[in-house]
Each structure stands twice: as C-alpha cells, then as structure tokens.
Amino acid sequence: MEAVIFIGAYLLDLAIGDPRTLPHPVVIMGAVITRGERLLRRVSPTAAAERLAGAVLTVSLVTGVFLTAWLGFKALYQLNFWLGAAANLWFLSTTIAIKGLADAALTVYRYLLKGDLVEARRAVGMVVGRDTQQLTAAEVSRAAVETVAENLVDGVVAPLFYGAIGGTPLALAYKAVNTLDSMIGYKNEKHLHFGRWAAKLDDAVNYIPARITACLLLAGIFMSNRDTRSAFRIMKRDSSKHPSPNGGIPESLVAGALGIQLGGKNYYFGQANFRATMGDRTREITPDDIRVTVRLVRLASAVFVGLAVIVIIMVGVIG
C-alpha cells in the first residue's frame, strides 16, 4: 500500500498541483512561524538569546509537525483504513511542487514568447526573491531557469526522499524545515542569529537529496540527448561556488547541459548582489531554456519515483 500512496501522491500533484481553494499545510506552518518568531523575539535581547530562540522555534515546529501527522494518520487509520490512506496520499502530495514549479516557469516562458516582457517580469517575480522590474528578457529567462533547477531539490526530490524512507509524517517534517529556512533562514541583519538553526538544518537535510538529484538530472540529461559529459564537468567545477552547499548542484548541471551560464549580478531591494557564475557562456540564454529545464526536472522526478517505488515494493516483499 505504501507504494500505491507514494506514486498516487506524485500523480495527484502532477494532475492538480496545489489548488488555492484547499488548505495547505505550508500555510499553517508559515502562520505558526510568524507568530512564534514574534513571541520569542520579545524574550531575546541578545544575539545568543536570538540563536537559542530560533533553535527552540525550529525544533518545536519540526517535532510538532512530525508528531501531529503521525498521531493524526494513526487515528484516521484506526477509524477507517481508506480514510487514513486517502489523507496520507493527499498530505504527501502537498509536500511536492512539480506542477506548481513547472506551471510558474512555463507562464514566464509563454509571456516571453509573446514578447510581453512586462508580464514576464511580473510572473518571474512571483517565484524569485530578486528585483525583476528592470530585467532583460535574457535575465528573466535566467531567473526562471535558476529557480526551476534549484527547486528540484527542495520542491521535488527531498520531500519524495523523506516520504519514501519515513512516510508522510517525515515528508511533512522536512517541509517544516524548508518553510523555516525560506522565512527566517536569511543572512541579513534581522535573521542572521535567529534563523541560524533553520538555515543549518535545511542545509543538512538537503545534503543527501541534492546528491541524489545530481544522478537523477544526469539521467534526465542523457534521456534528452543533451551534453551529459559537459554537465558533469561543470558540476564538478562550479557547484561549490554556489552560496548553498546543495543548490549549486542542479544549477551547474543544467548550465552545463544547456551550454549556458547561470549566476551573475542580481538586485535585491535595489542593492546589487553578485553570485558566482556557473557554466560556460557559449551562447545567450533564451526563453526555450526554460522549457528544456522544466522537461529535465520532470524527467528527473519521474526517474526517482520509478526507482523509489521499486525499492519500496522490494522492502515490503523482503519484510
């Protein structure tokens, strides 16, 4: 049954993504983080106190999410097996973001194809943190490619990985870590100390999934008849340049496979920020690179789901 739930959750996300009319666990997690940060900052007058308060929030939320999910699913299964299975499948699907990621990127792609740079900037601004008002078409394309590639790890592979080894409760706990990092894990003045635990934990839990992602992307690149050798070479050379120990792996692989250069100058709240470049600039980035990157992500996720289902079935048979 675990294999059915696993593949069912994947297919459900591909089919409907995250409908806005239905409640999403991440929204609830975000509300808890916001309120928890506000309360804990009142008793955190020093940098050391902020680090402790951030650790308390991080550990409490992750542990709380896991235990709530585990106890909730257990109660539902005892009430009715099929009710428990349906809830399990639905909540696991909410940890995956393949359709949402692809749809957002392809919306940018379609605007660029129509020559509507204003709407393309607005659309890409919905999924990236950088300033987008003055971006050129090539810079909009780069932003979309970078976010699709980087989010393959935390939006697809990592939740599926933790769902495969620990079920939906562990996948939801991972999502709590990821949400914490996206809200407080910044190295800015406000969150440098308070978000340290969240940022470090996010790096740790994504370490193995990011390396798995490398293998999956290489498989997708090979299946797409792209330059697998160049992708691997660029990954070895450039992935460590990324500020994240994990995000540089998928970005560098995509850059190498497509023969483009990612990274460079971005603006955040009007301030220039230079991120080390990855890949060789053999040509300019085009909107079509967005479409190709989405295809690589879909292929990589499909390969992972297929392999994971085989492992789940084998473990079940042996067990």
PDB file of N, CA and C in Angstrom, residues 3 32 54 98 105 129 139 147 166 168 174 185 189 202 225 236 260-261 264 276 278 297:
ATOM      1  N   ALA A   3       3.591   1.817  -1.621  1.00  0.00           N
ATOM      2  CA  ALA A   3       3.969   2.162  -2.991  1.00  0.00           C
ATOM      3  C   ALA A   3       2.819   2.842  -3.715  1.00  0.00           C
ATOM      4  N   VAL A  32       2.382  29.666  11.967  1.00  0.00           N
ATOM      5  CA  VAL A  32       2.996  29.297  13.255  1.00  0.00           C
ATOM      6  C   VAL A  32       4.378  29.929  13.389  1.00  0.00           C
ATOM      7  N   GLY A  54      15.665  30.915  18.138  1.00  0.00           N
ATOM      8  CA  GLY A  54      15.498  30.319  16.815  1.00  0.00           C
ATOM      9  C   GLY A  54      15.590  28.809  16.852  1.00  0.00           C
ATOM     10  N   ILE A  98       5.911  19.781  -8.164  1.00  0.00           N
ATOM     11  CA  ILE A  98       6.322  19.660  -9.560  1.00  0.00           C
ATOM     12  C   ILE A  98       5.431  20.509 -10.469  1.00  0.00           C
ATOM     13  N   ALA A 105       7.027  28.453 -14.189  1.00  0.00           N
ATOM     14  CA  ALA A 105       8.101  28.705 -15.153  1.00  0.00           C
ATOM     15  C   ALA A 105       7.567  28.807 -16.575  1.00  0.00           C
ATOM     16  N   GLY A 129      13.243  35.877  -5.452  1.00  0.00           N
ATOM     17  CA  GLY A 129      13.312  36.944  -4.474  1.00  0.00           C
ATOM     18  C   GLY A 129      13.956  38.220  -4.978  1.00  0.00           C
ATOM     19  N   GLU A 139      17.688  37.947 -18.817  1.00  0.00           N
ATOM     20  CA  GLU A 139      17.786  37.876 -17.353  1.00  0.00           C
ATOM     21  C   GLU A 139      16.539  37.248 -16.746  1.00  0.00           C
ATOM     22  N   THR A 147      15.630  29.137 -10.780  1.00  0.00           N
ATOM     23  CA  THR A 147      14.698  28.737  -9.725  1.00  0.00           C
ATOM     24  C   THR A 147      14.134  27.346  -9.971  1.00  0.00           C
ATOM     25  N   GLY A 166      10.395   7.574   5.382  1.00  0.00           N
ATOM     26  CA  GLY A 166       9.717   7.784   6.661  1.00  0.00           C
ATOM     27  C   GLY A 166       8.245   8.081   6.561  1.00  0.00           C
ATOM     28  N   THR A 168       4.635   9.940   5.122  1.00  0.00           N
ATOM     29  CA  THR A 168       4.157  11.314   5.040  1.00  0.00           C
ATOM     30  C   THR A 168       4.553  12.164   6.245  1.00  0.00           C
ATOM     31  N   TYR A 174      10.048  17.467   6.936  1.00  0.00           N
ATOM     32  CA  TYR A 174      11.008  18.100   6.028  1.00  0.00           C
ATOM     33  C   TYR A 174      10.463  19.417   5.517  1.00  0.00           C
ATOM     34  N   GLY A 185      15.617  31.869   7.418  1.00  0.00           N
ATOM     35  CA  GLY A 185      16.989  31.387   7.229  1.00  0.00           C
ATOM     36  C   GLY A 185      17.872  32.292   6.403  1.00  0.00           C
ATOM     37  N   GLU A 189      20.480  41.223   8.549  1.00  0.00           N
ATOM     38  CA  GLU A 189      20.585  41.737   9.920  1.00  0.00           C
ATOM     39  C   GLU A 189      19.489  41.176  10.829  1.00  0.00           C
ATOM     40  N   ASP A 202      18.355  23.111   7.316  1.00  0.00           N
ATOM     41  CA  ASP A 202      17.932  22.961   5.927  1.00  0.00           C
ATOM     42  C   ASP A 202      19.074  22.467   5.056  1.00  0.00           C
ATOM     43  N   ASN A 225      19.094  13.610 -24.685  1.00  0.00           N
ATOM     44  CA  ASN A 225      20.157  13.746 -25.688  1.00  0.00           C
ATOM     45  C   ASN A 225      20.911  15.059 -25.559  1.00  0.00           C
ATOM     46  N   LYS A 236      31.265  19.478 -11.405  1.00  0.00           N
ATOM     47  CA  LYS A 236      32.490  19.284 -10.619  1.00  0.00           C
ATOM     48  C   LYS A 236      33.244  20.598 -10.438  1.00  0.00           C
ATOM     49  N   ILE A 260      24.945  27.098 -21.164  1.00  0.00           N
ATOM     50  CA  ILE A 260      24.672  28.484 -20.788  1.00  0.00           C
ATOM     51  C   ILE A 260      25.388  28.812 -19.481  1.00  0.00           C
ATOM     52  N   GLN A 261      25.359  30.069 -19.113  1.00  0.00           N
ATOM     53  CA  GLN A 261      25.972  30.498 -17.862  1.00  0.00           C
ATOM     54  C   GLN A 261      24.889  31.044 -16.929  1.00  0.00           C
ATOM     55  N   GLY A 264      25.619  35.460 -11.610  1.00  0.00           N
ATOM     56  CA  GLY A 264      25.929  36.812 -12.052  1.00  0.00           C
ATOM     57  C   GLY A 264      25.279  37.846 -11.156  1.00  0.00           C
ATOM     58  N   ALA A 276      28.442  33.999  -7.870  1.00  0.00           N
ATOM     59  CA  ALA A 276      29.429  33.390  -8.760  1.00  0.00           C
ATOM     60  C   ALA A 276      28.749  32.678  -9.923  1.00  0.00           C
ATOM     61  N   MET A 278      28.106  29.993 -12.989  1.00  0.00           N
ATOM     62  CA  MET A 278      28.250  28.558 -13.211  1.00  0.00           C
ATOM     63  C   MET A 278      27.983  28.261 -14.676  1.00  0.00           C
ATOM     64  N   VAL A 297      13.542  18.558 -15.305  1.00  0.00           N
ATOM     65  CA  VAL A 297      13.028  18.370 -13.946  1.00  0.00           C
ATOM     66  C   VAL A 297      11.953  17.293 -13.924  1.00  0.00           C
TER      67      VAL A 297
END
